[in-house]
mmCIF file with all atom_site columns, N, CA and C in Angstrom:
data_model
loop_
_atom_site.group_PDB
_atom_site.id
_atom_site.type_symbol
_atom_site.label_atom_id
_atom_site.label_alt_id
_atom_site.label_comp_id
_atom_site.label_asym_id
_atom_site.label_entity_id
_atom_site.label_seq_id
_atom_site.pdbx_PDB_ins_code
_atom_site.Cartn_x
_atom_site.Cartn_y
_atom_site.Cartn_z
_atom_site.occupancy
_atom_site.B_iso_or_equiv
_atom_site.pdbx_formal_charge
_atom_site.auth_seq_id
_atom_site.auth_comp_id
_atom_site.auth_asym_id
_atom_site.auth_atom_id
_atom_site.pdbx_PDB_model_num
ATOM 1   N N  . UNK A 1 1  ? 146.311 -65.143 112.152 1.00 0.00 ? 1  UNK A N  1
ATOM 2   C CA . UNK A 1 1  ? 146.901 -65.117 113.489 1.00 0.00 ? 1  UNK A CA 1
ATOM 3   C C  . UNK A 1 1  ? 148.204 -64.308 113.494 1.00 0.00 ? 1  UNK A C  1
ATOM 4   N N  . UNK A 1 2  ? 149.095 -64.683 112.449 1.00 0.00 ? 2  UNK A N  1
ATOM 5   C CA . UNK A 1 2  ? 150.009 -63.419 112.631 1.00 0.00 ? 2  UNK A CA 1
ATOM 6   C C  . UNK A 1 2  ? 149.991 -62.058 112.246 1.00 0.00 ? 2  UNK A C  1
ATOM 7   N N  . UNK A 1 3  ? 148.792 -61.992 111.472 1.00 0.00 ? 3  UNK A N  1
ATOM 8   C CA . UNK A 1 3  ? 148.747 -60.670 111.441 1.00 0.00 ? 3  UNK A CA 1
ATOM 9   C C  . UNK A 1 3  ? 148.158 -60.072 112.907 1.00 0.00 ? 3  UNK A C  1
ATOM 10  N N  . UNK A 1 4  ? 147.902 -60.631 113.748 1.00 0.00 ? 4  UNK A N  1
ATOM 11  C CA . UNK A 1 4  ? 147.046 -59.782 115.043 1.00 0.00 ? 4  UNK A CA 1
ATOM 12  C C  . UNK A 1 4  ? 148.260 -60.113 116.050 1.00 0.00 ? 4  UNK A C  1
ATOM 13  N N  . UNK A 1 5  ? 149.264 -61.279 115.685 1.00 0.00 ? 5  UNK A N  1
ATOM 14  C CA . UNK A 1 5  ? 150.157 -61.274 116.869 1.00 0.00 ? 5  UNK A CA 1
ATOM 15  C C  . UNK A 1 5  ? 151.865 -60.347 116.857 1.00 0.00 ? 5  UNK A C  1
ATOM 16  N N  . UNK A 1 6  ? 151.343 -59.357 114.967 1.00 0.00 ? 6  UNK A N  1
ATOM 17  C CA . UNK A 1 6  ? 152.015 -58.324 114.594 1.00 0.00 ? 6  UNK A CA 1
ATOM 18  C C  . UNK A 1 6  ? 151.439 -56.637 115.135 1.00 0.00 ? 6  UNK A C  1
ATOM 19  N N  . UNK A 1 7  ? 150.327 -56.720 115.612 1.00 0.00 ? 7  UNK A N  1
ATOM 20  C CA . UNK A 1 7  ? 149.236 -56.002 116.267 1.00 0.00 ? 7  UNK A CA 1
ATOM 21  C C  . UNK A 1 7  ? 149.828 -56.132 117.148 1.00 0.00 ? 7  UNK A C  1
ATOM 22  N N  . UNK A 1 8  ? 149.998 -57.168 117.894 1.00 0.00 ? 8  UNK A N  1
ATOM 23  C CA . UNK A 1 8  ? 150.020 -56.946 119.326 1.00 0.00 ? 8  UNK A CA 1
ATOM 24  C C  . UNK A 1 8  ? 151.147 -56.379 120.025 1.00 0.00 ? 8  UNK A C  1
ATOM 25  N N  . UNK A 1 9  ? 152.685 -56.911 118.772 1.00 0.00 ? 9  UNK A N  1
ATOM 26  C CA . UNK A 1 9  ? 153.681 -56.418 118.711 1.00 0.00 ? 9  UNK A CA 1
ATOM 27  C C  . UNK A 1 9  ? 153.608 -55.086 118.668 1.00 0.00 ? 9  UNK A C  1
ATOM 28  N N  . UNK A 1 10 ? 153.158 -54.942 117.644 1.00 0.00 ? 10 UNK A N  1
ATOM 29  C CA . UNK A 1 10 ? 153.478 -52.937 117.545 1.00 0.00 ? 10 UNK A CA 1
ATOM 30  C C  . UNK A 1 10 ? 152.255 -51.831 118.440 1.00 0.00 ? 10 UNK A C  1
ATOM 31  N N  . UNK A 1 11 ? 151.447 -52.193 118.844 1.00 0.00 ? 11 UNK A N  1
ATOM 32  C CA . UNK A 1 11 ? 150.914 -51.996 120.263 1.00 0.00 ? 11 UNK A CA 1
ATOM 33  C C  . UNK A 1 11 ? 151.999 -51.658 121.602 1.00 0.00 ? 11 UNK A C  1
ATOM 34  N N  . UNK A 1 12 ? 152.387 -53.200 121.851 1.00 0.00 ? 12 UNK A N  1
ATOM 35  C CA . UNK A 1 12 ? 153.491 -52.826 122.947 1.00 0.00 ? 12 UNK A CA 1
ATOM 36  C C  . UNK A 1 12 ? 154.686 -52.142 122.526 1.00 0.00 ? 12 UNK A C  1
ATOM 37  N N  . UNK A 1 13 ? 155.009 -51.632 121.713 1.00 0.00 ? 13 UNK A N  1
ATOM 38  C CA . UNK A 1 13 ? 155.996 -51.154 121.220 1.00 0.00 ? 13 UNK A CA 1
ATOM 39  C C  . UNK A 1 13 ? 155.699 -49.481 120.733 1.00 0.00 ? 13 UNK A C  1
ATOM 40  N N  . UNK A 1 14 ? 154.285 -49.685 121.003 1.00 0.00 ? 14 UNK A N  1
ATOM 41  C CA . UNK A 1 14 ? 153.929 -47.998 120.807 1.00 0.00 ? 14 UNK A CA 1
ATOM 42  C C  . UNK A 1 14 ? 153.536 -47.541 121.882 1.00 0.00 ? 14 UNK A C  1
ATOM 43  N N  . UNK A 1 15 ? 152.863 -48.222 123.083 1.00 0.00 ? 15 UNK A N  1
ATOM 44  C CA . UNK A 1 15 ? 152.951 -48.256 124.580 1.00 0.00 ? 15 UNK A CA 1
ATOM 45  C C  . UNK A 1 15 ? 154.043 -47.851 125.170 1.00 0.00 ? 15 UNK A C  1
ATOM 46  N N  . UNK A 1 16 ? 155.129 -48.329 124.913 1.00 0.00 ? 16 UNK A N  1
ATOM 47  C CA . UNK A 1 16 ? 156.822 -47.996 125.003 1.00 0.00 ? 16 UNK A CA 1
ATOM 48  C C  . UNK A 1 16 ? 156.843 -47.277 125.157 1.00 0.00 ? 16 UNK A C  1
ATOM 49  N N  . UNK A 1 17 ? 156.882 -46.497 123.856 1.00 0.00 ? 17 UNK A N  1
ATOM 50  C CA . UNK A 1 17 ? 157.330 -45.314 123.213 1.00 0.00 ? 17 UNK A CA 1
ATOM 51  C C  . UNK A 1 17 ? 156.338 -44.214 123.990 1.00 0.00 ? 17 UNK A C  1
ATOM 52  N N  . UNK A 1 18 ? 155.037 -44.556 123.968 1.00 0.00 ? 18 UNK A N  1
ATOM 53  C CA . UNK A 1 18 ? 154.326 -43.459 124.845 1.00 0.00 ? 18 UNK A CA 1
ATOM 54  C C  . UNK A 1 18 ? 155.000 -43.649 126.264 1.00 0.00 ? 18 UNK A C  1
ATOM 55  N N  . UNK A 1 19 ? 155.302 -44.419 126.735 1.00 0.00 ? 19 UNK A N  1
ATOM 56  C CA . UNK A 1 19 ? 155.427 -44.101 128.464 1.00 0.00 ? 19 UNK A CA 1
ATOM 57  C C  . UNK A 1 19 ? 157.033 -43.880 128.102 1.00 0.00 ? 19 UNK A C  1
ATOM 58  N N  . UNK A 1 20 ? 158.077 -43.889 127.325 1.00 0.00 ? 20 UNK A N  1
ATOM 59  C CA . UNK A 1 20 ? 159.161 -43.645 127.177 1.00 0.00 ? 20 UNK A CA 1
ATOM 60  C C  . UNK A 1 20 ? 159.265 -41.853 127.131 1.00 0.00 ? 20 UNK A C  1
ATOM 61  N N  . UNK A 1 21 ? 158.458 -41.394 125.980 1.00 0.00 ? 21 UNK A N  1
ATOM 62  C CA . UNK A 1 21 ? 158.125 -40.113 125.967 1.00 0.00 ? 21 UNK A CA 1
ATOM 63  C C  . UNK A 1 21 ? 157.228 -39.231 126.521 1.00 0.00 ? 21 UNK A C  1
ATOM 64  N N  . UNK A 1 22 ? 156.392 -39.496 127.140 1.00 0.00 ? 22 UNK A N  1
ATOM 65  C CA . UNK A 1 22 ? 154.799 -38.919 128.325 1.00 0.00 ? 22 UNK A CA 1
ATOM 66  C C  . UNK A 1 22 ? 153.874 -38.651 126.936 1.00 0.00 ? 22 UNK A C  1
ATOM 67  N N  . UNK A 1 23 ? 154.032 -39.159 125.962 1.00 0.00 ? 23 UNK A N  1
ATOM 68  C CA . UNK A 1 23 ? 153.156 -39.122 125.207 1.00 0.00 ? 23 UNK A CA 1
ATOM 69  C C  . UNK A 1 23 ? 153.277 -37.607 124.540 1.00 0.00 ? 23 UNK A C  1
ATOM 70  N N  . UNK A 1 24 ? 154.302 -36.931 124.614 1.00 0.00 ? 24 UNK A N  1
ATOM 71  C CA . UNK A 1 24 ? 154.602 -35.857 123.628 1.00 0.00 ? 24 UNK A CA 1
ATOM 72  C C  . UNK A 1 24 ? 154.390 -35.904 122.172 1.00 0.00 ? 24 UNK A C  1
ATOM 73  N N  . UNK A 1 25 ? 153.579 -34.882 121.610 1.00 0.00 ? 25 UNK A N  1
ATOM 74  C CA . UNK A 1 25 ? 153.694 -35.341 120.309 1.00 0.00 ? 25 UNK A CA 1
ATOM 75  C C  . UNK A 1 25 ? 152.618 -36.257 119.087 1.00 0.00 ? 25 UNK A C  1
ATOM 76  N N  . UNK A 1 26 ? 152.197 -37.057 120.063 1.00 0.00 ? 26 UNK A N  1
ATOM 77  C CA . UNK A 1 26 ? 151.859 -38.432 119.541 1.00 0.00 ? 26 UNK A CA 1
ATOM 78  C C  . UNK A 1 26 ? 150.670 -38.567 118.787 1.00 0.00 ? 26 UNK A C  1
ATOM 79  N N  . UNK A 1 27 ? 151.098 -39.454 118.006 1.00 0.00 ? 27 UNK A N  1
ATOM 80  C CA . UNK A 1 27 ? 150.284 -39.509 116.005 1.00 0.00 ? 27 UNK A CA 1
ATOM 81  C C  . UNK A 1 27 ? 148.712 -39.966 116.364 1.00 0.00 ? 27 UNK A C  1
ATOM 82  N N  . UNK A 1 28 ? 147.795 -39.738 115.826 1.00 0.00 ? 28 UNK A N  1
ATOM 83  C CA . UNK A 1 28 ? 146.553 -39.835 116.208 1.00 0.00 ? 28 UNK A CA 1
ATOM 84  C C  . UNK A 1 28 ? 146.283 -41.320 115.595 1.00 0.00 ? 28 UNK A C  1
ATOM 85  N N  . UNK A 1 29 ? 147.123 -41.477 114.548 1.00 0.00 ? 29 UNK A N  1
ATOM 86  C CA . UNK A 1 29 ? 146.781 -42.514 114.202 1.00 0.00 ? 29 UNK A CA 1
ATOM 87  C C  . UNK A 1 29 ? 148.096 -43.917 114.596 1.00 0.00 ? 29 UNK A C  1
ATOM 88  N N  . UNK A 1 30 ? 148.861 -43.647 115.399 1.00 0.00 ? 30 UNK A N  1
ATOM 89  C CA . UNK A 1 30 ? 149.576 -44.657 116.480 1.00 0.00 ? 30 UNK A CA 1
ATOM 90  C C  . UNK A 1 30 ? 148.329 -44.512 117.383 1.00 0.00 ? 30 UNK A C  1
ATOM 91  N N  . UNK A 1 31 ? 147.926 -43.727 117.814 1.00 0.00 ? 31 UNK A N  1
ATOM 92  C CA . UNK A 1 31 ? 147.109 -44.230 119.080 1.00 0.00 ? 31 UNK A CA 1
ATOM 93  C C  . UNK A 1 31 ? 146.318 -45.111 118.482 1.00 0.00 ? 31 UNK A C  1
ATOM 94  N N  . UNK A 1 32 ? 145.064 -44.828 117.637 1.00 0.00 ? 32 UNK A N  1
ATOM 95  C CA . UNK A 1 32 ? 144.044 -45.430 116.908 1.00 0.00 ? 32 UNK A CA 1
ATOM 96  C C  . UNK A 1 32 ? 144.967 -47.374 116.949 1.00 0.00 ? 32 UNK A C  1
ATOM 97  N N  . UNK A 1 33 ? 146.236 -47.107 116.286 1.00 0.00 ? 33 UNK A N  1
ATOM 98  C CA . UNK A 1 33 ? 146.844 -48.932 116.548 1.00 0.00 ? 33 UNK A CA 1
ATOM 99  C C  . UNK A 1 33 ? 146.979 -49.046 118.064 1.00 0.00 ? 33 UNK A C  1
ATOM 100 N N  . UNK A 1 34 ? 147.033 -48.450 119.004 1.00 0.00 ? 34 UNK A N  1
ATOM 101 C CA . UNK A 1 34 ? 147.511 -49.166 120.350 1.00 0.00 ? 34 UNK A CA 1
ATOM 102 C C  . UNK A 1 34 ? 145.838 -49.566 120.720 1.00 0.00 ? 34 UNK A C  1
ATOM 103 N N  . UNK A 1 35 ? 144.667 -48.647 120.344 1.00 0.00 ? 35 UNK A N  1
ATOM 104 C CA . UNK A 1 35 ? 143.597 -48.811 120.425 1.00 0.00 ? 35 UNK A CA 1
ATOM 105 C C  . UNK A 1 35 ? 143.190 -49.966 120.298 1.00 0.00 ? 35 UNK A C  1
ATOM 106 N N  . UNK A 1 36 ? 143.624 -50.042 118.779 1.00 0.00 ? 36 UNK A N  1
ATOM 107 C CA . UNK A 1 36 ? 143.109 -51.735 118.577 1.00 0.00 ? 36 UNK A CA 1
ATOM 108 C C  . UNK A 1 36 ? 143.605 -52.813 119.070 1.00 0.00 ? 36 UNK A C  1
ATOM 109 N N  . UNK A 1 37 ? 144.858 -52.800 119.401 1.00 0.00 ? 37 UNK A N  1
ATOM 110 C CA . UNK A 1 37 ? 145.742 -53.610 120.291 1.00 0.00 ? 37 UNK A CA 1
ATOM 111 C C  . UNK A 1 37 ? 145.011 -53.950 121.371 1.00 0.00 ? 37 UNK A C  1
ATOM 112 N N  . UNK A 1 38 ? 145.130 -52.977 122.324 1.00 0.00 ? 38 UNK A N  1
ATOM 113 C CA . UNK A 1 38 ? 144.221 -53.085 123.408 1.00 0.00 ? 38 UNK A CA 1
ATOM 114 C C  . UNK A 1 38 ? 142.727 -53.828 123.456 1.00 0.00 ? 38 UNK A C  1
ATOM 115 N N  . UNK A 1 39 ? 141.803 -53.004 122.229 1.00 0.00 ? 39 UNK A N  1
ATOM 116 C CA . UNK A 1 39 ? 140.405 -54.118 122.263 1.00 0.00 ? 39 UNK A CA 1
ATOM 117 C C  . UNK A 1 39 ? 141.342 -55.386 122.115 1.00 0.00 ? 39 UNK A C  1
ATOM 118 N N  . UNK A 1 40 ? 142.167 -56.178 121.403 1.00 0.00 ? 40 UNK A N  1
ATOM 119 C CA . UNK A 1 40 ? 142.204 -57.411 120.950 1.00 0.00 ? 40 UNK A CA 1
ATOM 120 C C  . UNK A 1 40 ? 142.952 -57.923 122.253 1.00 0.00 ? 40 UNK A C  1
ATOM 121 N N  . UNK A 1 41 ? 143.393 -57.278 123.062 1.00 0.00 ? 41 UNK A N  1
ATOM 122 C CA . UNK A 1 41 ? 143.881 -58.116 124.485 1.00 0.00 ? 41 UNK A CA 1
ATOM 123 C C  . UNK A 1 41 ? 142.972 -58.472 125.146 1.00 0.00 ? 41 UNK A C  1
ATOM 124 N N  . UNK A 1 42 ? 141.357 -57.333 125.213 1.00 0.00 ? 42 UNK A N  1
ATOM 125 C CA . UNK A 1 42 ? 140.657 -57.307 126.248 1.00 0.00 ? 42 UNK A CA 1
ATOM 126 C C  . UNK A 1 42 ? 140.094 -58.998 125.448 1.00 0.00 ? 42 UNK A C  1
#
């Protein structure tokens, strides 16, 4: 459980950072974690 409620943390925190920056830049593999973030909310 805390490892997915450390997921979920760095998800919203890479969400941030994308709508902080318009998504300039951004690591293929940060997305791939907000990815999984996201399935594990749905």
């Amino acid at each position: 459980m805390e490892n997915k409620r450390k997921t979920i943390v760095r998800s919203f925190s890479l969400a941030k950072d994308l709508y902080n920056h318009h998504g300039h830049g951004m690591n293929p593999a940060k997305e791939s974690e907000l990815q999984a973030g996201a399935e594990f909310l749905e």
